[in-house]
mmCIF file of C-alpha atoms in Angstrom:
data_model
loop_
_atom_site.group_PDB
_atom_site.id
_atom_site.type_symbol
_atom_site.label_atom_id
_atom_site.label_comp_id
_atom_site.label_asym_id
_atom_site.label_seq_id
_atom_site.Cartn_x
_atom_site.Cartn_y
_atom_site.Cartn_z
ATOM 1 C CA PHE A 531 8.959 27.506 18.806
ATOM 2 C CA PHE A 532 8.666 24.156 17.069
ATOM 3 C CA PHE A 533 5.583 22.256 15.879
ATOM 4 C CA SER A 534 5.179 18.871 14.173
ATOM 5 C CA VAL A 535 2.218 18.017 11.936
ATOM 6 C CA ARG A 536 1.305 14.939 9.840
ATOM 7 C CA VAL A 537 -0.145 15.237 6.346
ATOM 8 C CA TYR A 538 -1.357 12.484 3.972
ATOM 9 C CA VAL A 539 -1.336 12.960 0.198
ATOM 10 C CA LYS A 540 -2.640 10.504 -2.375
ATOM 11 C CA LEU A 541 0.058 9.215 -4.736
ATOM 12 C CA ASN A 542 0.600 11.452 -7.804
ATOM 13 C CA HIS A 543 -2.003 13.972 -6.602
ATOM 14 C CA ASN A 544 -1.546 17.537 -5.415
ATOM 15 C CA SER A 545 -1.194 18.153 -1.708
ATOM 16 C CA PRO A 546 -3.586 20.390 0.198
ATOM 17 C CA ARG A 547 -2.419 23.932 0.981
ATOM 18 C CA ILE A 548 0.261 23.508 3.648
ATOM 19 C CA LEU A 549 0.615 26.621 5.775
ATOM 20 C CA CYS A 550 3.786 28.090 7.191
ATOM 21 C CA LEU A 551 1.775 29.636 10.006
ATOM 22 C CA THR A 552 0.020 28.563 13.181
ATOM 23 C CA ASN A 553 -3.674 29.260 13.676
ATOM 24 C CA GLN A 554 -2.728 32.042 16.084
ATOM 25 C CA LEU A 555 -0.370 33.782 13.650
ATOM 26 C CA ARG A 556 -2.907 33.587 10.816
ATOM 27 C CA ASN A 557 -5.019 36.196 12.619
ATOM 28 C CA LEU A 558 -2.120 38.612 13.150
ATOM 29 C CA GLU A 559 -0.395 41.084 10.879
ATOM 30 C CA LEU A 560 3.223 40.086 10.637
ATOM 31 C CA ILE A 561 5.956 42.582 9.801
ATOM 32 C CA ASP A 562 8.303 41.560 6.975
ATOM 33 C CA PRO A 563 7.862 37.800 7.326
ATOM 34 C CA ILE A 564 10.427 35.601 5.589
ATOM 35 C CA PHE A 565 9.410 32.053 4.684
ATOM 36 C CA GLN A 566 11.719 29.198 3.765
ATOM 37 C CA TRP A 567 10.784 25.596 2.941
ATOM 38 C CA THR A 568 13.022 22.524 2.859
ATOM 39 C CA GLY A 569 12.166 18.956 1.871
ATOM 40 C CA PRO A 570 13.857 15.542 1.799
ATOM 41 C CA GLY A 571 16.042 16.699 -1.078
ATOM 42 C CA GLY A 572 16.938 20.133 0.305
ATOM 43 C CA GLY A 573 15.513 23.616 -0.245
ATOM 44 C CA LEU A 574 12.176 24.050 -2.040
ATOM 45 C CA SER A 575 11.449 26.742 -4.604
ATOM 46 C CA SER A 576 8.633 27.614 -6.989
ATOM 47 C CA GLU A 577 11.198 27.349 -9.775
ATOM 48 C CA ASN A 578 10.581 23.616 -9.506
ATOM 49 C CA SER A 579 7.468 22.681 -11.483
ATOM 50 C CA SER A 580 6.367 20.241 -8.766
ATOM 51 C CA VAL A 581 6.447 22.923 -6.055
ATOM 52 C CA LYS A 582 4.310 26.025 -5.572
ATOM 53 C CA ILE A 583 5.006 28.480 -2.736
ATOM 54 C CA SER A 584 2.771 31.525 -2.368
ATOM 55 C CA PRO A 585 3.988 34.942 -1.120
ATOM 56 C CA SER A 586 2.355 34.103 2.233
ATOM 57 C CA GLY A 587 4.467 30.945 2.516
ATOM 58 C CA THR A 588 1.744 28.425 1.652
ATOM 59 C CA LEU A 589 3.146 25.271 0.018
ATOM 60 C CA ILE A 590 1.483 23.019 -2.565
ATOM 61 C CA LEU A 591 3.281 19.885 -3.778
ATOM 62 C CA ARG A 592 2.196 18.784 -7.247
ATOM 63 C CA HIS A 593 2.019 15.108 -8.340
ATOM 64 C CA PHE A 594 3.327 14.154 -4.912
ATOM 65 C CA ASN A 595 5.415 10.993 -4.591
ATOM 66 C CA GLN A 596 8.289 11.795 -2.196
ATOM 67 C CA SER A 597 7.385 11.098 1.414
ATOM 68 C CA GLY A 598 9.458 12.540 4.195
ATOM 69 C CA VAL A 599 10.046 15.526 6.444
ATOM 70 C CA TYR A 600 9.150 18.965 5.068
ATOM 71 C CA THR A 601 10.145 21.916 7.227
ATOM 72 C CA CYS A 602 8.973 25.502 7.104
ATOM 73 C CA SER A 603 10.949 28.260 8.786
ATOM 74 C CA ILE A 604 9.461 31.742 9.303
ATOM 75 C CA VAL A 605 11.200 34.833 10.662
ATOM 76 C CA TYR A 606 8.912 37.723 11.585
ATOM 77 C CA LYS A 607 8.071 40.602 13.916
ATOM 78 C CA LEU A 608 4.717 41.328 15.510
ATOM 79 C CA THR A 609 5.523 45.056 15.896
ATOM 80 C CA ALA A 610 8.412 47.212 14.771
ATOM 81 C CA MET A 611 9.592 47.603 18.372
ATOM 82 C CA GLN A 612 9.577 43.905 19.267
ATOM 83 C CA PRO A 613 12.483 41.508 18.654
ATOM 84 C CA VAL A 614 12.542 39.104 15.727
ATOM 85 C CA GLU A 615 10.645 35.856 16.258
ATOM 86 C CA HIS A 616 11.601 32.549 14.678
ATOM 87 C CA LEU A 617 9.115 29.710 14.122
ATOM 88 C CA ILE A 618 9.787 26.227 12.723
ATOM 89 C CA ILE A 619 6.999 23.858 11.633
ATOM 90 C CA LYS A 620 7.920 20.294 10.690
ATOM 91 C CA TYR A 621 5.497 18.376 8.488
ATOM 92 C CA LEU A 622 5.718 14.598 8.149
ATOM 93 C CA ILE A 623 4.132 14.146 4.721
ATOM 94 C CA TYR A 624 3.180 10.600 3.731
ATOM 95 C CA VAL A 625 2.063 9.397 0.344
ATOM 96 C CA TYR A 626 -0.784 6.881 0.413
ATOM 97 C CA LYS A 627 -2.706 4.676 -2.003
ATOM 98 C CA ILE A 628 -6.261 3.422 -1.976
ATOM 99 C CA GLN A 629 -6.726 -0.242 -1.088
ATOM 100 C CA VAL A 630 -6.729 -2.744 -3.954
ATOM 101 C CA LEU A 631 -8.933 -5.793 -4.386
ATOM 102 C CA CYS A 632 -7.250 -9.059 -3.479
ATOM 103 C CA ILE A 633 -8.391 -12.639 -3.198
ATOM 104 C CA HIS A 634 -7.352 -15.273 -0.675
ATOM 105 C CA ILE A 635 -7.474 -18.796 -2.121
ATOM 106 C CA TYR A 636 -7.545 -21.813 0.187
ATOM 107 C CA ILE A 637 -6.919 -25.215 -1.388
ATOM 108 C CA LYS A 638 -6.677 -28.590 0.317
ATOM 109 C CA ARG A 639 -4.633 -31.164 -1.552
ATOM 110 C CA ASN A 640 -1.946 -33.806 -1.044
ATOM 111 C CA MET A 641 1.774 -33.241 -1.596
ATOM 112 C CA GLN A 642 2.567 -33.780 -5.289
ATOM 113 C CA GLN A 643 1.493 -31.975 -8.448
ATOM 114 C CA GLN A 644 -1.861 -32.873 -10.055
ATOM 115 C CA GLY A 645 -1.754 -35.019 -13.204
ATOM 116 C CA LYS A 646 -2.446 -33.893 -16.761
ATOM 117 C CA GLY A 647 -5.763 -33.543 -18.512
ATOM 118 C CA ASN A 648 -6.977 -29.997 -17.925
ATOM 119 C CA GLY A 649 -6.642 -28.747 -21.487
ATOM 120 C CA GLY A 650 -7.225 -25.109 -22.281
ATOM 121 C CA VAL A 651 -8.653 -24.235 -18.891
ATOM 122 C CA LYS A 652 -5.391 -25.168 -17.168
ATOM 123 C CA SER A 653 -3.472 -23.039 -19.669
ATOM 124 C CA LYS A 654 -5.784 -20.075 -19.078
ATOM 125 C CA VAL A 655 -5.464 -20.362 -15.316
ATOM 126 C CA GLU A 656 -1.667 -20.553 -15.548
ATOM 127 C CA ASP A 657 -1.670 -17.497 -17.823
ATOM 128 C CA LEU A 658 -3.948 -15.734 -15.352
ATOM 129 C CA ILE A 659 -1.637 -16.585 -12.457
ATOM 130 C CA SER A 660 1.319 -15.220 -14.404
ATOM 131 C CA TYR A 661 -0.574 -12.066 -15.412
ATOM 132 C CA LEU A 662 -1.742 -11.316 -11.892
ATOM 133 C CA ASN A 663 1.656 -12.036 -10.350
ATOM 134 C CA TRP A 664 0.441 -14.403 -7.652
ATOM 135 C CA VAL A 665 2.752 -14.864 -4.681
ATOM 136 C CA PRO A 666 2.666 -17.512 -1.922
ATOM 137 C CA TYR A 667 1.378 -15.838 1.211
ATOM 138 C CA PHE A 668 1.059 -18.635 3.748
ATOM 139 C CA GLY A 669 1.207 -22.406 3.855
ATOM 140 C CA PHE A 670 1.601 -25.256 6.325
ATOM 141 C CA PHE A 671 1.502 -29.046 6.251
ATOM 142 C CA ALA A 672 -0.708 -31.275 8.368
ATOM 143 C CA ALA A 673 -0.462 -35.059 7.991
ATOM 144 C CA SER A 674 -0.668 -35.816 4.256
ATOM 145 C CA PHE A 675 -2.616 -32.678 3.354
ATOM 146 C CA SER A 676 -1.803 -28.993 3.210
ATOM 147 C CA TRP A 677 -3.673 -25.735 3.098
ATOM 148 C CA PHE A 678 -2.365 -23.146 0.666
ATOM 149 C CA LEU A 679 -3.219 -19.492 0.852
ATOM 150 C CA PHE A 680 -2.385 -17.266 -2.105
ATOM 151 C CA LEU A 681 -2.779 -13.534 -2.376
ATOM 152 C CA CYS A 682 -3.098 -11.622 -5.616
ATOM 153 C CA SER A 683 -4.179 -8.190 -6.780
ATOM 154 C CA PHE A 684 -7.057 -7.654 -9.180
ATOM 155 C CA PHE A 685 -8.470 -4.813 -11.143
ATOM 156 C CA PRO A 686 -12.246 -4.851 -10.559
ATOM 157 C CA ALA A 687 -12.939 -5.657 -14.226
ATOM 158 C CA THR A 688 -10.966 -8.918 -14.021
ATOM 159 C CA LEU A 689 -12.135 -10.090 -10.612
ATOM 160 C CA ILE A 690 -15.267 -11.975 -11.752
ATOM 161 C CA SER A 691 -13.517 -13.478 -14.775
ATOM 162 C CA ALA A 692 -10.641 -14.679 -12.601
ATOM 163 C CA LYS A 693 -13.016 -16.233 -10.071
ATOM 164 C CA HIS A 694 -14.883 -18.172 -12.782
ATOM 165 C CA LEU A 695 -11.666 -19.433 -14.388
ATOM 166 C CA ILE A 696 -10.277 -20.663 -11.082
ATOM 167 C CA GLU A 697 -13.512 -22.431 -10.149
ATOM 168 C CA ARG A 698 -13.749 -24.043 -13.591
ATOM 169 C CA PHE A 699 -10.137 -25.198 -13.390
ATOM 170 C CA PHE A 700 -10.673 -27.107 -10.135
ATOM 171 C CA LYS A 701 -14.050 -28.452 -11.258
ATOM 172 C CA GLN A 702 -12.308 -30.052 -14.245
ATOM 173 C CA GLN A 703 -9.673 -31.454 -11.899
ATOM 174 C CA VAL A 704 -12.422 -33.395 -10.120
ATOM 175 C CA GLU A 705 -14.163 -34.496 -13.339
ATOM 176 C CA ASN A 706 -10.910 -35.756 -14.902
ATOM 177 C CA THR A 707 -10.058 -37.713 -11.764
ATOM 178 C CA ARG A 708 -13.492 -39.404 -11.770
ATOM 179 C CA LYS A 709 -13.249 -40.380 -15.441
ATOM 180 C CA SER A 710 -9.726 -41.723 -15.209
ATOM 181 C CA SER A 711 -9.178 -45.446 -14.625
ATOM 182 C CA GLU A 712 -5.664 -44.799 -13.360
ATOM 183 C CA PRO A 713 -4.847 -44.746 -9.630
ATOM 184 C CA LEU A 714 -5.076 -41.362 -7.964
ATOM 185 C CA PRO A 715 -1.889 -39.327 -8.307
ATOM 186 C CA LYS A 716 0.165 -38.561 -5.232
ATOM 187 C CA ILE A 717 -1.329 -35.089 -5.122
ATOM 188 C CA TYR A 718 -4.787 -34.044 -6.171
ATOM 189 C CA TYR A 719 -7.396 -31.437 -5.353
ATOM 190 C CA ILE A 720 -9.859 -32.398 -2.602
ATOM 191 C CA GLU A 721 -13.365 -31.712 -3.893
ATOM 192 C CA GLY A 722 -15.266 -29.019 -2.008
ATOM 193 C CA THR A 723 -12.222 -27.507 -0.270
ATOM 194 C CA LEU A 724 -11.677 -24.551 -2.609
ATOM 195 C CA GLN A 725 -12.466 -21.278 -0.850
ATOM 196 C CA MET A 726 -11.955 -17.784 -2.261
ATOM 197 C CA VAL A 727 -12.318 -14.711 -0.070
ATOM 198 C CA ARG A 728 -12.323 -11.200 -1.505
ATOM 199 C CA VAL A 729 -10.480 -8.706 0.689
ATOM 200 C CA ASP A 730 -8.948 -5.250 0.507
ATOM 201 C CA CYS A 731 -5.165 -5.059 0.748
ATOM 202 C CA CYS A 732 -2.219 -2.728 0.159
ATOM 203 C CA SER A 733 0.356 -2.635 -2.614
ATOM 204 C CA PRO A 734 3.979 -3.638 -1.930
ATOM 205 C CA GLY A 735 5.759 -0.903 -0.002
ATOM 206 C CA TYR A 736 2.527 0.279 1.641
ATOM 207 C CA GLY A 737 0.568 -0.781 4.717
ATOM 208 C CA MET A 738 -2.196 0.125 7.163
ATOM 209 C CA ASN A 739 -1.397 1.036 10.762
ATOM 210 C CA ALA A 740 -4.127 2.667 12.841
ATOM 211 C CA GLN A 741 -1.753 3.255 15.765
ATOM 212 C CA MET A 742 0.954 4.966 13.745
ATOM 213 C CA HIS A 743 -1.486 6.788 11.442
ATOM 214 C CA PRO A 744 -4.652 7.434 13.494
ATOM 215 C CA GLU A 745 -5.554 10.311 11.150
ATOM 216 C CA CYS A 746 -5.757 7.847 8.250
ATOM 217 C CA PRO A 747 -6.404 4.392 9.809
ATOM 218 C CA GLU A 748 -7.722 2.698 6.641
ATOM 219 C CA CYS A 749 -5.209 4.250 4.249
ATOM 220 C CA CYS A 750 -2.439 2.236 2.630
ATOM 221 C CA VAL A 751 0.332 4.559 3.785
ATOM 222 C CA VAL A 752 3.875 4.257 2.459
ATOM 223 C CA CYS A 753 6.117 2.176 4.735
ATOM 224 C CA SER A 754 8.414 4.410 6.780
ATOM 225 C CA PRO A 755 12.166 3.810 7.138
ATOM 226 C CA GLY A 756 12.641 0.862 9.452
ATOM 227 C CA SER A 757 9.820 -1.114 7.833
ATOM 228 C CA TYR A 758 8.869 -2.744 4.524
ATOM 229 C CA ASN A 759 6.091 -4.687 2.794
ATOM 230 C CA PRO A 760 7.329 -7.269 0.254
ATOM 231 C CA SER A 761 3.935 -8.302 -1.137
ATOM 232 C CA ASN A 762 0.282 -7.365 -1.064
ATOM 233 C CA GLY A 763 -0.164 -7.691 2.685
ATOM 234 C CA ASN A 764 -1.932 -5.122 4.804
ATOM 235 C CA HIS A 765 0.935 -4.191 7.098
ATOM 236 C CA CYS A 766 4.507 -2.923 6.948
ATOM 237 C CA LEU A 767 6.929 -5.313 8.640
ATOM 238 C CA GLN A 768 9.783 -4.187 10.849
ATOM 239 C CA CYS A 769 13.250 -4.061 9.279
ATOM 240 C CA ASP A 770 16.025 -2.011 10.869
ATOM 241 C CA ARG A 771 18.079 -2.181 7.658
ATOM 242 C CA SER A 772 15.381 -0.433 5.615
ATOM 243 C CA LEU A 773 16.362 3.237 5.271
ATOM 244 C CA ILE A 774 13.880 4.465 2.648
ATOM 245 C CA TYR A 775 10.166 5.114 2.339
ATOM 246 C CA GLY A 776 8.195 2.472 0.448
ATOM 247 C CA ALA A 777 10.686 -0.368 0.874
ATOM 248 C CA THR A 778 9.680 -3.751 -0.579
ATOM 249 C CA LYS A 779 12.813 -5.584 0.587
ATOM 250 C CA CYS A 780 14.590 -5.832 3.917
#
């Protein structure tokens, strides 16, 4: 017989107790059962500090971080007179992360960089952008204006500070433009168009997929082979050349 089961384990946490038995066999007395576990890297043994296998074949994976197929094989008899039975249970074990806080930033401006005159605030915002590793997420041009959407990850403690710095930066852009007697530069921030939306998103290499993972629809599950997530989006993208779990490149 052959069974396939999905299990989800939080990154660097211990797995639940993974049984090498079906619900039916748990209620029976088995004669001389022999259990054997294999994982993505080959056979599993309690000699490995990250693996614990009980005498009854129950598996616990410590500090889990290696997604993949884990297979349990059990050979047993129900009575001394009956032939040997062989059962295989395949577990697809996925590592997942909790969602992180992200912010979408929409800015309307024209096509060339804003002029000077932002002082320390500009420097702080640039440092903040560098620290938070902002990446372009989406952008398109319409006439002489463009909308820019950026996505970045925040720790909760820095979210409010980052929001205030960004708002102050663009407020000074407007004030400096009003005070200047020079013609408007070719690109400048359009007052009142800054929008920031707080959302939950996944880390690179992880994504949400309610169809593929209905048991964990809001989890950021590691991208399976054949998919990848290069940034902090919410979904793993298809890539036939990706052969590993957690790919960030195609």
